[in-house]
Amino acid sequence: MEQSSMEKYVPLHVCHVNKTSIIINRAHAFLHFIAILFLIHYRLSFFFQHPKNTTIPTLPWLLIFVSELLLSLAWLFTQSYRWRPVTRTVFPERLPADDKLPAIDVFICTADPNKEPSVEVMNTVISAMALAYPPEKLHVYVSDDAGSDVTLRCTKEAWNFARYWVPFCRKYDLVTACPDVYFSSSEVDSGDFEGSEFKAARTKMEEKYEVLKQRIRRIVQQHSTTGDALHNTRDHPSIIEVINEHSEEEDEVKMPLLVYVSREKRPSHHHNFKAGALNVLLRVSTMISNSPYILMLDCDMYCNDPTSTRQTMCYYCDPQTPSSIAFVQFPQTFRNICEDDIYDGEIRNLMKIFWHGFDGVGGPTISGSNFYIKREALLGSFSKQQELMALKRSFGPSNDFIKTLVEDYKPGFIHDGESSRMLLEKANVLASCSYENQTSWGSKVGFLYFCVVEDYFTGFTLHRKGWKSVYLYPKKPQFLGIATTNFNDTSIQWRRWASGLTSVAISKFCPLIYGPLKMSWVQLMCYSELAFMPLLNCLSLWGFALIPQLCLFNDISLYPKVSDSNFNIFFIIFVSAILKSLYEVVTTGGQVLTWRNDWRIWMMRSVTSYFYGSLDVVFNKLGMKEASFLPTNKVIDDEHAKLYEMGIFDFRTATTFLAPLVTVILVNIAAFVRALVVNVVDNDRDGFWEKMFGQMFLSFYILVSNYTVIEGMIIRRDKASIPLYVTLLSGVFSVFILLIGSAILC
């Protein structure tokens, strides 16, 4: 009997281990690691020489050695991603009937209508309502953290349009659920719909969409014209409204539930950024729909493929799949990425390389958006025998909410005045800013508050508890968002991420301390790489950007002569790193230009965003600065977009981001030019060229890789170039570094 049932079992998903990549990755790691050991031996042997046998000062040698060790440690951590990369395939056509599928809640978070265009946000809402899933089992929640009347009114307009759009998508089986994309694309969406009926329906729907956009823009314009002096985004009551409750006519087609949620905010309470808003959604949605699975979306990340729900259920509905899978993560993909992608907006390394390897060793962490998560993983599982007071200490004083945890609570929103009013009153209590006082929300329950990267820390904690995750990367992007297209926004975004990750790295929750014995050592290294990435990269890159150059400026050699066999160690390490990164870019669909841009933006981030993000954490630990969260600007500026499409850097950002870049470039120019002059004037005195080749090449490589900064300083004169006062200020800094650094190091 058991054999018969096994024969009938058909898998809903398959995991493919990339054996070729494993062999290449491990072979390269082994050879590269041996070269690093030779480098360490070479550096250490210096300290055992007799002082009379060397003229090189100890301090610069020690500092460059530390920089090399830190960069080697960063490299070692990244090998965990390359240890066992996997890819996955799903078979949604094998899923059970619709009536057997579990319900899903969709959380869409928005925080600032000025930085997140309302038309884009509503397109995300509409695309979520059009997901290819039984409508009675789909519930969409819009979290408005600003409590803006604009977002509420626009959500009502989106609902009115969705009542026509969703049936249109289902009738004609559209695979583009986002109306803005559908009507702006010249490609045929699906099927052979050339008949007059379809054309007429499409034309009518396009007219309705134009009306929707006009109404949304009118609402936004009225708000910006009249202002809202009485409204404060940090001081407002909670508002929860079931939008389709107010439908004036009966819909022919069943529609998903749409709920607007704005939590209460008061200046006297810490609101815990995005994680706080998500936990309010968790509580409110439990009372209204209580679906066992949740899809988390950023407000600009529309559903590009309506079948993502069914693809995810291939894991949750497969009887042979372990019940320990907490979440299914889809990649973050973007629709406005240009061919050059000069700011690495698509986060290529993480999404196309690292996360496949992360998946192979236990699963990736939560990545901000585009993931389906099991509610039980966030809230836990409880029985009726559980002590009521213990549950209240963890989850808060609401008896109604506790009932949803210990009973088989399956609410169905009733469209009558009294029932809906009572339910929303209970939900409003859960959205109050004081509800979480003296509870475990944010520390043990729900999304965690410890740092501004709540996704990383929550995912890490779930894995530590024994949960698993999977990374699903279909050929067609399931979700498409808007990436940053200028240097200012990308720098702010990465600074925020760096701050959150560093705060974990230097805390009691450091993966190397908090993770051992709770997860595999390879997965632990993946989490450690993320946590320590900003610190390791900024410290090592600042060392490589200044120490060899100061020594070059003062005729002090830190590398072997070209004729010395030890020079091969550095040559092999450099070429090995370059070729491996180039190989990975090309094999994941990139070009040599893509590789060049990735390498450049990594260096630029290391001395700016990573540096300031790490500095923020130090100040925060000293009590000199509070953690902050600035939403990424999603407004597309035509001028910025044009420069981005042309592959031209837009340097219109704060001086704090520009000054370090320009200072590094000026120091390298000074050191390199002086070395060239000495070499020419003194006719290669004492083998200067051979002795200093390593440092000259390093400066030359930095200058060539960051030529765009030199161009922005000297050649360009447009509005997006580097201002003259920044260059002059950086010139003062570089002279100071050359003088003081030379006095100290040499």
Coordinates of C-alpha atoms in Angstrom, one line a residue, residues 270-511:
H270 CA 9.2 54.8 19.0
H271 CA 7.6 53.4 15.9
N272 CA 10.3 50.9 14.9
F273 CA 10.3 51.9 11.2
K274 CA 9.1 49.3 8.6
A275 CA 9.2 46.4 11.1
G276 CA 6.7 48.2 13.4
A277 CA 4.3 48.7 10.5
L278 CA 4.6 45.1 9.5
N279 CA 3.8 43.9 13.0
V280 CA 0.6 46.0 13.0
L281 CA -0.4 44.4 9.7
L282 CA 0.3 41.0 11.2
R283 CA -2.1 41.7 14.1
V284 CA -4.8 43.5 12.1
S285 CA -4.8 40.9 9.3
T286 CA -5.1 38.1 11.9
M287 CA -8.4 39.6 13.1
I288 CA -9.8 40.2 9.5
S289 CA -8.6 37.2 7.4
N290 CA -5.9 35.3 9.3
S291 CA -4.5 33.6 6.2
P292 CA -1.7 31.1 7.0
Y293 CA 0.6 32.6 4.4
I294 CA 1.6 36.2 3.7
L295 CA 3.1 37.9 0.6
M296 CA 5.3 40.9 1.5
L297 CA 5.7 43.6 -1.2
D298 CA 7.3 47.0 -1.3
C299 CA 4.9 49.7 -2.7
D300 CA 6.8 50.0 -6.0
M301 CA 7.2 46.2 -6.6
Y302 CA 4.3 45.2 -8.7
C303 CA 3.3 41.6 -9.5
N304 CA 4.8 41.0 -13.0
D305 CA 3.6 37.4 -13.1
P306 CA 0.2 36.6 -11.5
T307 CA 1.2 33.0 -11.0
S308 CA 3.7 33.6 -8.2
T309 CA 1.1 32.5 -5.7
R310 CA 0.8 29.1 -7.3
Q311 CA 4.5 28.7 -7.7
T312 CA 5.0 29.3 -4.0
M313 CA 2.3 26.8 -3.1
C314 CA 4.3 24.2 -4.9
Y315 CA 6.4 24.2 -1.6
Y316 CA 3.7 24.6 0.9
C317 CA 1.2 22.2 -0.6
D318 CA 3.7 19.4 -1.4
P319 CA 3.2 16.5 1.1
Q320 CA 6.9 15.5 0.8
T321 CA 8.2 19.0 1.6
P322 CA 9.3 19.6 5.2
S323 CA 6.9 21.7 7.2
S324 CA 9.9 23.7 8.5
I325 CA 10.0 26.0 5.4
A326 CA 9.3 29.4 6.8
F327 CA 9.4 31.5 3.6
V328 CA 9.9 31.4 -0.2
Q329 CA 12.0 34.3 -1.4
F330 CA 11.8 35.6 -5.0
P331 CA 14.6 37.9 -6.4
Q332 CA 14.3 41.6 -6.4
T333 CA 14.2 42.6 -10.1
F334 CA 13.7 46.0 -11.6
R335 CA 12.1 47.4 -14.7
N336 CA 14.2 50.5 -15.1
I337 CA 17.7 48.9 -15.2
C338 CA 19.7 50.2 -18.2
E339 CA 22.3 48.1 -20.0
D340 CA 25.3 49.6 -18.2
D341 CA 23.6 49.7 -14.7
I342 CA 26.3 52.0 -13.4
Y343 CA 25.0 52.0 -9.8
D344 CA 24.5 48.2 -9.7
G345 CA 20.8 48.8 -9.1
E346 CA 19.9 45.2 -9.8
I347 CA 22.1 44.0 -6.9
R348 CA 23.6 41.5 -9.3
N349 CA 25.9 39.6 -6.9
L350 CA 23.3 39.0 -4.3
M351 CA 20.4 38.1 -6.5
K352 CA 22.1 36.2 -9.3
I353 CA 25.0 34.5 -7.5
F354 CA 25.0 34.7 -3.7
W355 CA 21.4 33.8 -3.0
H356 CA 21.6 30.6 -5.1
G357 CA 24.5 29.5 -2.9
F358 CA 22.7 30.7 0.2
D359 CA 19.7 28.5 -0.8
G360 CA 22.0 25.5 -1.1
V361 CA 23.0 25.6 2.5
G362 CA 19.7 26.1 4.3
G363 CA 18.1 29.0 2.5
P364 CA 18.6 32.7 2.1
T365 CA 17.6 35.4 4.5
I366 CA 14.5 37.6 4.0
S367 CA 15.3 40.1 1.3
G368 CA 13.0 43.1 2.1
S369 CA 10.3 42.3 -0.4
N370 CA 8.9 39.6 -2.7
F371 CA 8.7 36.8 -0.2
Y372 CA 5.8 34.5 0.9
I373 CA 6.1 33.7 4.6
K374 CA 4.3 31.3 6.9
R375 CA 2.4 33.2 9.6
E376 CA 3.2 30.5 12.1
A377 CA 6.9 31.2 11.6
L378 CA 6.4 34.8 12.8
L379 CA 3.9 34.2 15.6
G380 CA 4.4 30.6 16.7
S381 CA 2.1 27.7 17.2
F382 CA 0.0 27.4 20.4
S383 CA -2.6 25.0 21.9
K384 CA -5.6 25.7 24.1
Q385 CA -3.7 24.5 27.1
Q386 CA -1.3 27.4 26.8
E387 CA -1.4 29.7 29.8
L388 CA -3.5 32.8 29.0
M389 CA -1.4 35.3 31.0
A390 CA 1.8 34.0 29.4
L391 CA 0.4 34.6 26.0
K392 CA -0.8 38.1 27.0
R393 CA 2.7 38.9 28.2
S394 CA 4.0 38.0 24.7
F395 CA 1.3 39.1 22.4
G396 CA -0.5 42.0 24.3
P397 CA -3.7 42.4 26.3
S398 CA -6.3 41.7 23.5
N399 CA -8.3 38.6 24.3
D400 CA -9.7 38.6 20.7
F401 CA -6.2 38.4 19.3
I402 CA -5.2 35.6 21.7
K403 CA -8.2 33.6 20.6
T404 CA -6.8 33.7 17.0
L405 CA -3.7 32.0 18.3
V406 CA -5.1 29.1 20.4
E407 CA -8.3 28.4 18.4
D408 CA -8.9 27.3 14.8
Y409 CA -9.8 30.9 14.0
K410 CA -11.0 31.4 10.4
P411 CA -12.6 34.8 10.2
G412 CA -14.7 35.9 7.3
F413 CA -15.4 39.5 6.9
I414 CA -19.2 40.1 7.2
H415 CA -20.6 43.0 5.1
D416 CA -23.0 44.3 7.6
G417 CA -22.8 47.5 9.6
E418 CA -22.7 46.2 13.2
S419 CA -20.4 43.2 12.7
S420 CA -17.9 45.0 10.6
R421 CA -17.9 48.0 12.9
M422 CA -17.1 45.8 16.0
L423 CA -14.4 43.9 14.1
L424 CA -12.7 47.1 13.0
E425 CA -12.9 48.5 16.5
K426 CA -11.0 45.5 17.8
A427 CA -8.5 45.8 15.0
N428 CA -7.9 49.5 15.8
V429 CA -6.9 48.6 19.3
L430 CA -4.2 46.3 17.8
A431 CA -3.0 49.2 15.7
S432 CA -2.5 51.6 18.6
C433 CA 1.0 52.8 19.3
S434 CA 0.9 51.6 23.0
Y435 CA -0.3 48.1 22.3
E436 CA 3.2 46.6 22.2
N437 CA 4.3 48.0 25.5
Q438 CA 5.6 45.3 27.8
T439 CA 5.2 42.6 25.2
S440 CA 7.5 40.4 23.1
W441 CA 6.6 42.1 19.8
G442 CA 9.7 43.0 17.9
S443 CA 12.0 41.0 20.3
K444 CA 10.7 37.5 20.0
V445 CA 7.4 37.8 18.1
G446 CA 6.8 39.0 14.5
F447 CA 9.3 41.1 12.6
L448 CA 12.2 42.0 14.8
Y449 CA 13.2 45.6 15.8
F450 CA 16.9 45.3 16.7
C451 CA 18.1 47.1 13.6
V452 CA 16.8 48.9 10.5
V453 CA 17.4 45.9 8.3
E454 CA 14.6 44.0 9.9
D455 CA 14.5 41.5 7.0
Y456 CA 18.1 40.3 7.6
F457 CA 17.7 40.0 11.3
T458 CA 14.3 38.3 11.2
G459 CA 15.5 35.8 8.6
F460 CA 18.6 35.1 10.7
T461 CA 16.5 34.5 13.8
L462 CA 14.1 32.2 12.0
H463 CA 17.0 30.1 10.7
R464 CA 18.5 30.0 14.1
K465 CA 15.2 28.6 15.4
G466 CA 15.4 25.8 12.9
W467 CA 13.3 27.1 10.1
K468 CA 14.3 26.8 6.5
S469 CA 13.8 28.9 3.4
V470 CA 14.0 28.5 -0.4
Y471 CA 15.0 30.8 -3.2
L472 CA 12.9 30.7 -6.3
Y473 CA 14.3 32.4 -9.5
P474 CA 12.0 31.7 -12.4
K475 CA 12.9 32.8 -15.9
K476 CA 10.1 35.4 -15.9
P477 CA 10.5 37.9 -13.1
Q478 CA 7.6 37.5 -10.7
F479 CA 7.9 41.0 -9.4
L480 CA 9.4 44.2 -10.9
G481 CA 10.2 47.4 -9.0
I482 CA 12.1 50.6 -9.5
A483 CA 15.8 50.8 -8.8
T484 CA 17.7 53.9 -7.7
T485 CA 19.1 55.7 -10.8
N486 CA 21.4 58.3 -9.3
F487 CA 24.4 58.3 -7.0
N488 CA 22.6 60.2 -4.1
D489 CA 19.7 57.7 -3.7
T490 CA 21.9 54.6 -4.1
S491 CA 24.4 56.0 -1.5
I492 CA 21.7 56.7 1.0
Q493 CA 20.1 53.3 0.5
W494 CA 23.4 51.4 0.9
R495 CA 24.3 53.6 3.9
R496 CA 21.1 52.5 5.6
W497 CA 21.8 48.8 4.9
A498 CA 25.4 49.1 6.0
S499 CA 24.3 50.7 9.3
G500 CA 21.8 47.9 10.0
L501 CA 24.2 45.1 9.2
T502 CA 27.0 46.6 11.2
S503 CA 24.8 47.0 14.2
V504 CA 24.3 43.3 14.2
A505 CA 27.9 42.5 13.6
I506 CA 29.1 44.3 16.7
S507 CA 26.3 43.2 19.0
K508 CA 25.4 40.2 21.1
F509 CA 23.5 38.9 18.0
C510 CA 26.7 38.7 15.9
P511 CA 26.3 35.5 13.8

